[in-house]
Tab-separated table of C-alpha atoms and ligand atoms in Angstrom:
chain	number	residue	atom	x	y	z
A	19	MET	CA	0.053	-0.358	-0.246
A	20	LYS	CA	1.227	3.595	-0.632
A	21	SER	CA	0.275	6.891	-0.296
A	22	ILE	CA	-0.172	9.510	-2.926
A	23	ILE	CA	-0.073	13.062	-2.222
A	24	ILE	CA	-1.276	15.451	-5.635
A	25	LEU	CA	-0.541	18.732	-5.115
A	26	LEU	CA	-2.845	20.586	-7.950
A	27	GLY	CA	-3.159	24.219	-8.696
A	28	PRO	CA	-2.317	27.333	-10.978
A	29	PRO	CA	1.722	28.446	-11.487
A	30	GLY	CA	2.191	30.307	-7.994
A	31	ALA	CA	-0.406	28.860	-5.780
A	32	GLY	CA	2.202	27.249	-3.472
A	33	LYS	CA	2.543	23.853	-4.857
A	34	GLY	CA	6.336	23.677	-4.552
A	35	THR	CA	6.569	25.772	-1.089
A	36	VAL	CA	4.068	23.755	0.345
A	37	GLY	CA	5.538	20.410	-1.418
A	38	ALA	CA	8.671	21.262	0.439
A	39	GLU	CA	7.153	21.657	4.396
A	40	LEU	CA	5.039	18.311	3.623
A	41	SER	CA	7.741	16.156	2.012
A	42	GLY	CA	9.647	17.226	6.069
A	43	ILE	CA	6.721	16.952	7.994
A	44	LEU	CA	5.185	13.704	6.397
A	45	ASP	CA	8.881	12.197	5.429
A	46	MET	CA	7.645	11.499	2.282
A	47	PRO	CA	9.904	12.321	-0.845
A	48	LEU	CA	8.941	15.101	-3.080
A	49	ILE	CA	8.711	14.716	-6.717
A	50	SER	CA	8.185	18.288	-8.630
A	51	SER	CA	7.878	17.263	-12.634
A	52	GLY	CA	9.253	21.121	-12.939
A	53	ASP	CA	12.291	21.082	-10.530
A	54	LEU	CA	12.995	17.496	-12.635
A	55	LEU	CA	12.645	19.399	-16.210
A	56	ARG	CA	14.783	22.508	-15.103
A	57	GLU	CA	17.569	20.157	-13.719
A	58	ASN	CA	17.318	18.284	-17.549
A	59	VAL	CA	18.020	21.660	-18.911
A	60	LYS	CA	20.398	22.926	-16.475
A	61	ASN	CA	22.683	19.346	-17.997
A	62	GLU	CA	22.051	20.333	-21.202
A	63	THR	CA	20.193	16.834	-21.746
A	64	PRO	CA	18.520	15.470	-24.231
A	65	LEU	CA	15.134	15.713	-22.945
A	66	GLY	CA	16.587	18.801	-21.546
A	67	GLU	CA	17.379	20.307	-25.053
A	68	LYS	CA	13.097	19.268	-25.798
A	69	ALA	CA	11.921	20.435	-22.874
A	70	GLN	CA	13.249	24.359	-22.649
A	71	LYS	CA	11.600	25.935	-25.780
A	72	TYR	CA	8.270	24.844	-24.240
A	73	MET	CA	8.849	26.110	-20.283
A	74	ASP	CA	10.467	29.565	-22.140
A	75	ALA	CA	7.154	29.656	-24.166
A	76	GLY	CA	4.792	28.809	-21.006
A	77	GLU	CA	3.329	25.541	-22.554
A	78	LEU	CA	3.247	22.448	-21.581
A	79	VAL	CA	6.158	20.009	-22.472
A	80	PRO	CA	4.631	16.804	-24.181
A	81	ASP	CA	2.616	14.620	-22.143
A	82	SER	CA	5.007	12.028	-24.269
A	83	ILE	CA	8.720	13.104	-22.858
A	84	VAL	CA	6.892	14.357	-19.477
A	85	ILE	CA	5.193	11.276	-18.672
A	86	LYS	CA	8.482	9.371	-19.440
A	87	MET	CA	10.402	10.774	-16.666
A	88	VAL	CA	8.244	10.936	-14.164
A	89	GLU	CA	7.358	6.856	-14.942
A	90	GLY	CA	11.150	6.105	-14.835
A	91	LYS	CA	11.424	8.304	-11.875
A	92	VAL	CA	8.179	6.633	-9.301
A	93	ALA	CA	10.046	3.086	-10.419
A	94	GLU	CA	13.034	4.169	-8.217
A	95	ASP	CA	13.213	1.872	-4.401
A	96	LYS	CA	12.897	5.159	-3.074
A	97	TYR	CA	9.056	5.630	-3.564
A	98	SER	CA	7.926	2.579	-3.087
A	99	LYS	CA	5.844	3.817	-0.103
A	100	GLY	CA	4.374	6.662	-1.438
A	101	PHE	CA	5.541	10.726	-2.547
A	102	ILE	CA	4.084	13.814	-3.041
A	103	LEU	CA	3.498	14.964	-6.489
A	104	ASP	CA	4.200	18.812	-7.226
A	105	GLY	CA	3.036	19.857	-11.118
A	106	PHE	CA	2.045	16.179	-12.406
A	107	PRO	CA	-0.124	14.845	-13.511
A	108	ARG	CA	-1.425	18.233	-15.761
A	109	THR	CA	-3.111	16.531	-18.429
A	110	LEU	CA	-6.183	13.929	-18.736
A	111	ALA	CA	-3.090	12.154	-20.077
A	112	GLN	CA	-0.632	12.053	-17.121
A	113	ALA	CA	-3.511	11.348	-14.956
A	114	GLY	CA	-3.525	8.373	-17.028
A	115	MET	CA	-0.450	6.840	-16.491
A	116	LEU	CA	-0.519	7.683	-12.895
A	117	GLU	CA	-3.316	5.810	-12.421
A	118	GLY	CA	-1.841	2.864	-14.278
A	119	ILE	CA	0.509	2.805	-11.534
A	120	ILE	CA	-1.971	3.244	-8.423
A	121	SER	CA	-3.794	-0.020	-6.795
A	122	GLY	CA	-6.745	-0.875	-5.130
A	123	ASN	CA	-5.847	-0.076	-1.618
A	124	ASP	CA	-3.095	2.933	-1.856
A	125	ILE	CA	-4.165	6.037	-0.743
A	126	LEU	CA	-4.760	9.423	-3.153
A	127	ARG	CA	-4.828	12.740	-2.040
A	128	VAL	CA	-4.944	15.527	-4.370
A	129	PHE	CA	-4.994	19.369	-2.491
A	130	TYR	CA	-6.059	21.864	-5.073
A	131	LEU	CA	-4.441	25.170	-3.803
A	132	LYS	CA	-6.676	27.991	-4.807
A	133	ALA	CA	-5.524	31.674	-5.688
A	134	GLY	CA	-6.960	34.229	-8.549
A	135	ASP	CA	-4.845	35.869	-11.393
A	136	ASP	CA	-3.736	38.928	-10.187
A	137	PHE	CA	-2.538	37.442	-7.062
A	138	LEU	CA	-0.709	34.578	-8.549
A	139	VAL	CA	0.994	37.622	-10.905
A	140	SER	CA	1.641	39.699	-7.853
A	141	ARG	CA	3.362	36.620	-6.324
A	142	LEU	CA	5.302	35.340	-9.300
A	143	SER	CA	6.860	38.297	-10.120
A	144	ASN	CA	8.063	38.606	-6.567
A	145	ARG	CA	9.184	35.118	-6.525
A	146	ARG	CA	13.533	34.462	-6.478
A	147	VAL	CA	14.874	30.929	-6.016
A	148	CYS	CA	18.172	29.283	-5.295
A	149	GLU	CA	19.536	28.433	-8.524
A	150	LYS	CA	22.266	25.942	-7.003
A	151	CYS	CA	19.562	23.778	-4.163
A	152	GLY	CA	16.458	24.831	-5.833
A	153	LYS	CA	15.053	26.724	-2.490
A	154	ILE	CA	11.988	28.675	-2.908
A	155	TYR	CA	12.121	32.296	-1.581
A	156	HIS	CA	10.044	35.627	-1.707
A	157	LEU	CA	11.295	39.277	-1.589
A	158	VAL	CA	8.826	40.113	0.461
A	159	ASN	CA	6.609	36.788	2.116
A	160	LEU	CA	10.339	34.235	2.539
A	161	PRO	CA	12.656	36.290	1.881
A	162	SER	CA	16.526	34.492	2.478
A	163	ARG	CA	19.089	36.083	5.468
A	164	VAL	CA	21.296	37.123	3.319
A	165	GLU	CA	20.172	39.256	0.064
A	166	GLY	CA	20.537	37.152	-2.745
A	167	VAL	CA	22.594	34.061	-1.049
A	168	CYS	CA	20.667	31.055	0.054
A	169	ASP	CA	19.668	29.664	3.279
A	170	ALA	CA	19.885	26.355	3.362
A	171	CYS	CA	22.777	26.312	0.508
A	172	GLY	CA	24.903	29.580	0.035
A	173	GLY	CA	24.203	28.995	-3.650
A	174	LYS	CA	23.217	32.444	-5.692
A	175	ILE	CA	19.684	33.461	-5.406
A	176	VAL	CA	17.908	33.995	-9.123
A	177	GLN	CA	14.675	34.982	-10.696
A	178	ARG	CA	12.988	32.196	-13.028
A	179	GLN	CA	13.153	32.679	-16.482
A	180	ASP	CA	9.406	32.224	-16.434
A	181	ASP	CA	8.520	34.413	-14.262
A	182	SER	CA	7.962	36.992	-16.126
A	183	GLU	CA	4.196	39.323	-16.484
A	184	ASP	CA	4.032	37.600	-20.172
A	185	VAL	CA	5.145	34.622	-19.418
A	186	ILE	CA	3.147	34.146	-16.367
A	187	ARG	CA	-0.233	35.089	-17.912
A	188	LYS	CA	0.568	32.738	-20.382
A	189	ARG	CA	1.425	29.560	-18.077
A	190	LEU	CA	-2.404	30.626	-16.048
A	191	ASN	CA	-3.846	30.092	-18.936
A	192	VAL	CA	-2.156	26.978	-20.338
A	193	TYR	CA	-3.596	26.009	-16.721
A	194	LYS	CA	-7.156	26.826	-17.672
A	195	VAL	CA	-7.056	25.187	-21.041
A	196	LEU	CA	-5.313	21.685	-19.872
A	197	THR	CA	-4.984	21.312	-16.148
A	198	ALA	CA	-7.998	22.571	-14.684
A	199	PRO	CA	-10.347	19.876	-15.855
A	200	LEU	CA	-8.374	17.539	-13.621
A	201	LEU	CA	-10.407	19.072	-10.492
A	202	GLU	CA	-13.350	17.621	-12.004
A	203	TYR	CA	-11.635	14.324	-12.787
A	204	TYR	CA	-10.489	14.339	-9.247
A	205	ARG	CA	-13.342	15.470	-7.656
A	206	LYS	CA	-15.350	12.857	-9.098
A	207	LYS	CA	-13.199	10.169	-7.492
A	208	GLY	CA	-14.291	11.717	-4.020
A	209	VAL	CA	-10.452	12.597	-3.683
A	210	LEU	CA	-10.549	16.670	-4.445
A	211	HIS	CA	-10.070	19.097	-1.175
A	212	VAL	CA	-9.781	22.292	-1.787
A	213	ILE	CA	-7.194	24.809	-0.073
A	214	ALA	CA	-7.021	28.409	0.124
A	215	GLY	CA	-3.276	29.774	-1.866
A	216	ASP	CA	-3.569	33.120	-1.256
A	217	THR	CA	-2.775	32.711	2.968
A	218	ASN	CA	0.042	32.277	4.644
A	219	VAL	CA	2.352	28.662	4.591
A	220	GLU	CA	1.340	28.321	8.205
A	221	HIS	CA	-2.773	28.581	7.521
A	222	MET	CA	-2.467	26.137	4.272
A	223	LEU	CA	-0.482	23.496	6.319
A	224	ASP	CA	-3.111	23.355	9.239
A	225	SER	CA	-5.652	23.026	6.522
A	226	ILE	CA	-4.060	20.310	4.918
A	227	ARG	CA	-3.011	18.943	8.442
A	228	LYS	CA	-7.130	18.930	9.062
A	229	ILE	CA	-7.900	16.440	6.130
A	230	ILE	CA	-4.492	14.134	7.114
A	231	LYS	CA	-4.081	14.310	10.726
A	232	TRP	CA	-0.226	13.852	11.425
B	126	AP5	P1	6.538	24.341	-12.935
B	126	AP5	O1	7.698	24.712	-11.913
B	126	AP5	O2	5.742	22.544	-12.250
B	126	AP5	O3	6.145	25.664	-12.642
B	126	AP5	P2	4.461	26.093	-11.976
B	126	AP5	O4	3.233	24.995	-12.150
B	126	AP5	O5	3.820	26.678	-13.096
B	126	AP5	O6	4.350	26.360	-10.770
B	126	AP5	P3	5.386	27.218	-9.757
B	126	AP5	O7	6.142	26.440	-9.718
B	126	AP5	O8	5.552	28.817	-10.772
B	126	AP5	O9	4.667	27.635	-8.016
B	126	AP5	P4	4.356	26.753	-7.426
B	126	AP5	O10	2.656	26.743	-7.278
B	126	AP5	O11	5.491	25.935	-6.989
B	126	AP5	O12	4.520	28.069	-5.988
B	126	AP5	P5	5.320	28.062	-4.988
B	126	AP5	O13	5.477	27.670	-4.645
B	126	AP5	O14	6.974	28.005	-6.435
B	126	AP5	O15	6.559	23.911	-14.207
B	126	AP5	C1	7.094	24.833	-15.195
B	126	AP5	C2	7.041	24.027	-16.625
B	126	AP5	O16	7.467	23.377	-16.942
B	126	AP5	C3	5.919	24.732	-17.328
B	126	AP5	O17	5.645	25.933	-17.527
B	126	AP5	C4	5.760	23.470	-18.327
B	126	AP5	O18	6.434	24.116	-19.569
B	126	AP5	C5	6.652	22.144	-17.579
B	126	AP5	N1	6.099	21.265	-16.913
B	126	AP5	C6	6.577	21.034	-15.451
B	126	AP5	N2	5.145	19.690	-15.435
B	126	AP5	C7	5.026	19.483	-16.675
B	126	AP5	C8	3.788	19.006	-16.890
B	126	AP5	N3	3.368	17.783	-16.061
B	126	AP5	N4	3.586	18.464	-17.757
B	126	AP5	C9	3.804	18.935	-18.729
B	126	AP5	N5	4.884	20.680	-18.666
B	126	AP5	C10	5.287	20.654	-17.188
B	126	AP5	O19	5.232	29.444	-4.716
B	126	AP5	C11	5.232	30.978	-5.298
B	126	AP5	C12	5.707	32.105	-4.117
B	126	AP5	O20	4.896	32.405	-3.411
B	126	AP5	C13	7.104	31.591	-4.138
B	126	AP5	O21	7.828	33.039	-3.984
B	126	AP5	C14	6.906	31.578	-2.718
B	126	AP5	O22	7.905	32.181	-1.982
B	126	AP5	C15	5.925	32.234	-2.677
B	126	AP5	N6	4.577	31.548	-1.598
B	126	AP5	C16	4.127	30.313	-2.119
B	126	AP5	N7	3.284	30.181	-0.606
B	126	AP5	C17	3.009	31.446	-0.030
B	126	AP5	C18	2.128	31.112	1.137
B	126	AP5	N8	1.211	30.355	1.661
B	126	AP5	N9	2.662	32.358	1.200
B	126	AP5	C19	3.274	33.379	0.890
B	126	AP5	N10	4.374	32.865	0.229
B	126	AP5	C20	4.407	31.544	-0.508
């Protein structure tokens, strides 16, 4: 039996931030499709080369590429007892792949982090990330102790390439067309929980704690 948690929501809703916290609290490994793709781009792998143009444009990387990447990841021993997914699935085809690896007694929970467009554009414009370890910061809400230097590893804190306003708006539109239909898909399965994404991290974790009860 394994436990699978899916963090679903628009860009900037807090999937990466909450995912990192939950992973520590629940001692469950986190799989972020965005981080895996960025790692491939950084390491100039063939997969990264294919993915980069889609990511820079704020479009989804084709299902065939992402599904293969995530399938390979979840097959690793480390994930046999369960995992938290940030950014996957993002299309009905990806949800179908996941369905294939979930068995009858596994526990699936989907948390939809909900927030409005203008709030998300403003939040993402202030996001910064460590280029070395990927830790997520916010210039106002969650700043690093020393400006530009990661608290966790001392790496350089930078702005993500796809966090310019026009690309953020493109990502929000892509989310509405291709990913939002997953809300209905998981609602029908009775596993969807709605969490306010426009509150502070503690409040979001509190809402999740009421459902998972750690
Ligand atoms: P990905 O990296 O997954 O980006 P995203 O879904 O657009 O989500 P973000 O990472 O932008 O936001 P988030 O919800 O994680 O918010 P965060 O916690 O950082 O994907 C990037 C690209 O990769 C895609 O565009 C696509 O091309 C490709 N891709 C990835 N997965 C794919 C897939 N499955 N299929 C196809 N293509 C795929 O928080 C944002 C900011 O807010 C931070 O500054 C944070 O500090 C702050 N913050 C967060 N929560 C709070 C809070 N509660 N209170 C205060 N501040 C907060």
